[in-house]
Amino acid sequence: YYAPESGVGLALRNAPILYGPHARVGVVGLGAGTLACYTQPGQRWRFYEIDPAMADIARNPADFTFLSRCQPRADIAIGDARMVLDKEPAKGADVLVIDAFSSDSIPMHLLTREALAIYGRRLTQNGLLLIHISNRYLDLRPVIAAGAKDGGWQARLRHYRPAAKDRKRDYAASIWIALSRDPAQLDRLTRLSGGGKWQVLRADPGFAPWTDDHASILPTLKMHL
């Protein structure tokens, strides 16, 4: 999911050009800590992980070595990411990665209108929000598209399909959406990525944005019963 040519790979590799050598990066969903190895000198990173046991596993080099090799003193905030982010200062991040939707059970409260408003507050004016929506059962594209239109975001989609040589390296197909309230920043990301890798994500007129009061996964099911 995190290959160099994936959406998040393209964004993080180009972060020094987009935001300078001291880019501030936040990642919601630590997992095994894979993304830590995109860190570059001078950057400030913070991970948000709800499960302290997951943080212990990621830190243990007997289980995974991403953190021990790339960010041995990783800053990990334990708790529900939305609640933690809501208490942090505004405009404190240049890039915010939301990586919590690939499992069979997704945290819907991280994709509502209110959640996107929290991300927007935390990001700088030209900040970049990356949302990972690879999922076997749900198509979350209309959810993000509706939320983006509702919240004044521009959105681009990167559907990465690895070539044969990359599949041998265990690179997997992935779908990432990049959002920003600054259209010029998305244009820069597109140019830096090499043209044609990002497509404009347009809202479905019949799909309402998710809110804290109402959200349903039924319209997003890939296989309707």
Tab-separated table of C-alpha atoms in Angstrom:
chain	number	residue	atom	x	y	z
A	1	TYR	CA	0.000	0.000	0.000
A	2	TYR	CA	2.917	2.361	0.646
A	3	ALA	CA	5.034	1.827	-2.474
A	4	PRO	CA	7.075	4.794	-3.766
A	5	GLU	CA	4.626	5.323	-6.637
A	6	SER	CA	1.530	5.047	-4.444
A	7	GLY	CA	-0.355	8.216	-3.628
A	8	VAL	CA	1.188	8.550	-0.184
A	9	GLY	CA	4.630	7.639	-1.529
A	10	LEU	CA	4.468	10.397	-4.129
A	11	ALA	CA	3.268	12.952	-1.578
A	12	LEU	CA	5.828	12.162	1.125
A	13	ARG	CA	8.737	11.932	-1.301
A	14	ASN	CA	7.875	15.406	-2.593
A	15	ALA	CA	7.119	16.970	0.795
A	16	PRO	CA	10.510	18.811	0.935
A	17	ILE	CA	9.705	20.515	-2.368
A	18	LEU	CA	6.130	21.311	-1.399
A	19	TYR	CA	6.829	22.445	2.182
A	20	GLY	CA	10.564	22.917	2.574
A	21	PRO	CA	13.076	20.903	4.623
A	22	HIS	CA	11.160	21.187	7.892
A	23	ALA	CA	7.818	19.751	6.811
A	24	ARG	CA	5.506	18.675	9.622
A	25	VAL	CA	3.850	15.323	8.983
A	26	GLY	CA	1.055	13.623	10.924
A	27	VAL	CA	-0.024	10.014	10.380
A	28	VAL	CA	-3.307	8.645	11.734
A	29	GLY	CA	-2.933	4.878	12.065
A	30	LEU	CA	0.523	3.633	13.031
A	31	GLY	CA	0.196	0.027	11.897
A	32	ALA	CA	3.624	-1.562	11.643
A	33	GLY	CA	5.201	1.886	11.230
A	34	THR	CA	5.915	1.437	7.511
A	35	LEU	CA	5.471	5.101	6.606
A	36	ALA	CA	8.159	6.099	9.116
A	37	CYS	CA	10.761	5.174	6.520
A	38	TYR	CA	9.660	8.090	4.337
A	39	THR	CA	10.955	10.531	6.937
A	40	GLN	CA	13.698	12.900	5.773
A	41	PRO	CA	16.217	14.945	7.788
A	42	GLY	CA	14.719	18.055	9.340
A	43	GLN	CA	11.116	16.877	9.220
A	44	ARG	CA	8.884	16.549	12.269
A	45	TRP	CA	6.562	13.577	12.379
A	46	ARG	CA	3.791	12.517	14.740
A	47	PHE	CA	1.808	9.280	14.699
A	48	TYR	CA	-1.685	8.857	16.137
A	49	GLU	CA	-2.576	5.356	17.328
A	50	ILE	CA	-5.622	4.318	19.326
A	51	ASP	CA	-4.192	0.994	20.517
A	52	PRO	CA	-1.160	1.151	22.840
A	53	ALA	CA	-0.473	-2.540	22.162
A	54	MET	CA	-0.024	-1.696	18.472
A	55	ALA	CA	2.535	0.964	19.375
A	56	ASP	CA	4.448	-1.565	21.483
A	57	ILE	CA	4.448	-4.061	18.611
A	58	ALA	CA	5.637	-1.475	16.078
A	59	ARG	CA	8.434	-0.375	18.412
A	60	ASN	CA	9.673	-3.932	18.989
A	61	PRO	CA	12.328	-4.794	16.369
A	62	ALA	CA	11.620	-8.479	16.948
A	63	ASP	CA	8.230	-7.861	15.301
A	64	PHE	CA	8.797	-4.967	12.864
A	65	THR	CA	11.879	-2.849	12.168
A	66	PHE	CA	10.412	0.212	10.414
A	67	LEU	CA	10.442	2.383	13.550
A	68	SER	CA	13.711	1.042	14.951
A	69	ARG	CA	15.482	1.688	11.635
A	70	CYS	CA	13.839	4.911	10.527
A	71	GLN	CA	12.345	6.686	13.570
A	72	PRO	CA	13.646	5.029	16.754
A	73	ARG	CA	12.352	7.949	18.845
A	74	ALA	CA	9.034	8.228	17.041
A	75	ASP	CA	6.479	10.621	18.512
A	76	ILE	CA	3.345	8.507	19.014
A	77	ALA	CA	0.168	10.004	20.481
A	78	ILE	CA	-2.038	7.309	22.021
A	79	GLY	CA	-5.785	7.835	21.814
A	80	ASP	CA	-8.590	8.387	19.348
A	81	ALA	CA	-6.909	10.450	16.624
A	82	ARG	CA	-9.881	12.713	16.045
A	83	MET	CA	-10.063	13.686	19.700
A	84	VAL	CA	-6.294	14.191	19.955
A	85	LEU	CA	-6.128	16.287	16.778
A	86	ASP	CA	-9.030	18.442	17.933
A	87	LYS	CA	-7.007	19.502	20.989
A	88	GLU	CA	-3.830	20.320	19.057
A	89	PRO	CA	-2.924	23.795	17.770
A	90	ALA	CA	-4.305	24.981	14.449
A	91	LYS	CA	-2.049	24.979	11.396
A	92	GLY	CA	0.425	22.631	13.057
A	93	ALA	CA	0.836	20.193	10.162
A	94	ASP	CA	1.743	20.460	6.492
A	95	VAL	CA	0.816	16.878	5.593
A	96	LEU	CA	-1.763	14.738	7.369
A	97	VAL	CA	-2.144	11.070	6.426
A	98	ILE	CA	-5.328	9.212	7.382
A	99	ASP	CA	-4.644	5.485	7.117
A	100	ALA	CA	-7.380	3.639	8.981
A	101	PHE	CA	-9.833	2.280	6.412
A	102	SER	CA	-8.355	-0.853	4.849
A	103	SER	CA	-9.687	-3.355	7.394
A	104	ASP	CA	-13.116	-5.009	7.381
A	105	SER	CA	-14.345	-2.571	10.037
A	106	ILE	CA	-13.734	1.125	9.365
A	107	PRO	CA	-13.864	4.029	11.849
A	108	MET	CA	-16.638	5.995	10.163
A	109	HIS	CA	-16.243	8.940	12.544
A	110	LEU	CA	-12.935	9.768	10.817
A	111	LEU	CA	-14.684	10.547	7.511
A	112	THR	CA	-17.543	12.805	8.568
A	113	ARG	CA	-18.001	16.498	7.823
A	114	GLU	CA	-16.930	17.270	11.379
A	115	ALA	CA	-13.787	15.121	11.109
A	116	LEU	CA	-12.728	16.811	7.863
A	117	ALA	CA	-13.177	20.176	9.560
A	118	ILE	CA	-10.768	19.067	12.317
A	119	TYR	CA	-8.201	17.988	9.719
A	120	GLY	CA	-8.583	21.290	7.907
A	121	ARG	CA	-8.031	23.229	11.117
A	122	ARG	CA	-4.905	21.242	11.938
A	123	LEU	CA	-3.395	21.713	8.468
A	124	THR	CA	-1.792	24.858	7.120
A	125	GLN	CA	-3.711	26.815	4.477
A	126	ASN	CA	-1.959	24.943	1.669
A	127	GLY	CA	-1.679	21.705	3.634
A	128	LEU	CA	-2.159	18.294	2.110
A	129	LEU	CA	-4.555	15.645	3.416
A	130	LEU	CA	-3.923	12.071	2.235
A	131	ILE	CA	-6.668	9.492	2.809
A	132	HIS	CA	-6.115	5.797	2.158
A	133	ILE	CA	-9.308	4.109	0.925
A	134	SER	CA	-8.087	0.707	-0.338
A	135	ASN	CA	-10.747	-1.733	0.824
A	136	ARG	CA	-12.023	-5.094	-0.381
A	137	TYR	CA	-15.648	-4.427	0.474
A	138	LEU	CA	-16.290	-0.687	0.445
A	139	ASP	CA	-15.903	1.989	-2.219
A	140	LEU	CA	-15.241	5.121	-0.193
A	141	ARG	CA	-14.638	7.421	-3.155
A	142	PRO	CA	-18.132	8.992	-3.071
A	143	VAL	CA	-17.800	9.562	0.687
A	144	ILE	CA	-14.583	11.539	0.286
A	145	ALA	CA	-15.820	13.348	-2.820
A	146	ALA	CA	-19.016	14.489	-1.087
A	147	GLY	CA	-17.115	15.546	2.029
A	148	ALA	CA	-14.574	17.439	-0.041
A	149	LYS	CA	-17.213	19.382	-1.950
A	150	ASP	CA	-19.100	20.140	1.245
A	151	GLY	CA	-15.973	21.354	3.055
A	152	GLY	CA	-14.358	23.397	0.298
A	153	TRP	CA	-11.590	20.930	-0.529
A	154	GLN	CA	-10.171	20.033	-3.931
A	155	ALA	CA	-9.499	16.311	-4.379
A	156	ARG	CA	-7.355	14.085	-6.615
A	157	LEU	CA	-7.282	10.296	-6.720
A	158	ARG	CA	-4.269	8.035	-7.271
A	159	HIS	CA	-5.063	4.396	-8.109
A	160	TYR	CA	-1.696	2.674	-8.098
A	161	ARG	CA	-1.348	-0.656	-9.877
A	162	PRO	CA	2.134	-2.167	-9.540
A	163	ALA	CA	3.995	-3.457	-12.574
A	164	ALA	CA	5.136	-7.088	-12.614
A	165	LYS	CA	8.620	-6.195	-11.351
A	166	ASP	CA	7.109	-4.307	-8.432
A	167	ARG	CA	4.698	-7.100	-7.524
A	168	LYS	CA	7.775	-9.262	-6.999
A	169	ARG	CA	8.768	-6.759	-4.306
A	170	ASP	CA	5.361	-7.250	-2.634
A	171	TYR	CA	4.069	-3.845	-3.748
A	172	ALA	CA	0.264	-3.916	-3.711
A	173	ALA	CA	-2.363	-1.925	-5.555
A	174	SER	CA	-3.738	0.973	-3.539
A	175	ILE	CA	-6.139	3.898	-3.742
A	176	TRP	CA	-5.205	7.182	-2.112
A	177	ILE	CA	-7.005	10.517	-2.257
A	178	ALA	CA	-5.124	13.810	-1.873
A	179	LEU	CA	-7.113	16.827	-0.681
A	180	SER	CA	-6.189	20.449	-0.189
A	181	ARG	CA	-7.993	23.736	0.135
A	182	ASP	CA	-5.291	25.183	-2.133
A	183	PRO	CA	-5.851	23.948	-5.716
A	184	ALA	CA	-2.375	25.164	-6.701
A	185	GLN	CA	-0.796	22.771	-4.199
A	186	LEU	CA	-2.581	19.814	-5.774
A	187	ASP	CA	-1.391	21.020	-9.173
A	188	ARG	CA	2.181	21.074	-7.845
A	189	LEU	CA	1.828	17.548	-6.475
A	190	THR	CA	0.492	16.386	-9.827
A	191	ARG	CA	3.408	17.927	-11.735
A	192	LEU	CA	6.012	16.593	-9.299
A	193	SER	CA	4.477	13.121	-9.501
A	194	GLY	CA	4.804	12.979	-13.283
A	195	GLY	CA	1.663	13.852	-15.230
A	196	GLY	CA	-1.280	11.502	-15.472
A	197	LYS	CA	-0.894	9.769	-12.116
A	198	TRP	CA	-3.609	11.721	-10.314
A	199	GLN	CA	-7.210	12.136	-11.489
A	200	VAL	CA	-9.694	14.767	-10.359
A	201	LEU	CA	-12.205	13.280	-7.914
A	202	ARG	CA	-15.682	14.595	-8.613
A	203	ALA	CA	-18.668	14.386	-6.290
A	204	ASP	CA	-21.661	12.189	-7.079
A	205	PRO	CA	-24.701	14.522	-7.132
A	206	GLY	CA	-26.783	11.878	-5.388
A	207	PHE	CA	-24.414	11.203	-2.495
A	208	ALA	CA	-24.685	13.248	0.704
A	209	PRO	CA	-21.592	13.766	2.878
A	210	TRP	CA	-21.333	11.710	6.036
A	211	THR	CA	-21.927	13.608	9.270
A	212	ASP	CA	-21.707	12.715	12.946
A	213	ASP	CA	-25.498	12.493	12.911
A	214	HIS	CA	-25.874	10.284	9.851
A	215	ALA	CA	-23.584	7.941	7.950
A	216	SER	CA	-24.316	4.643	6.223
A	217	ILE	CA	-21.965	2.183	4.570
A	218	LEU	CA	-24.774	0.544	2.568
A	219	PRO	CA	-24.372	2.792	-0.518
A	220	THR	CA	-20.616	2.127	-0.498
A	221	LEU	CA	-20.774	-1.679	-0.560
A	222	LYS	CA	-19.006	-3.109	-3.582
A	223	MET	CA	-21.245	-6.184	-3.584
A	224	HIS	CA	-24.858	-5.426	-2.744
A	225	LEU	CA	-26.907	-8.316	-1.374
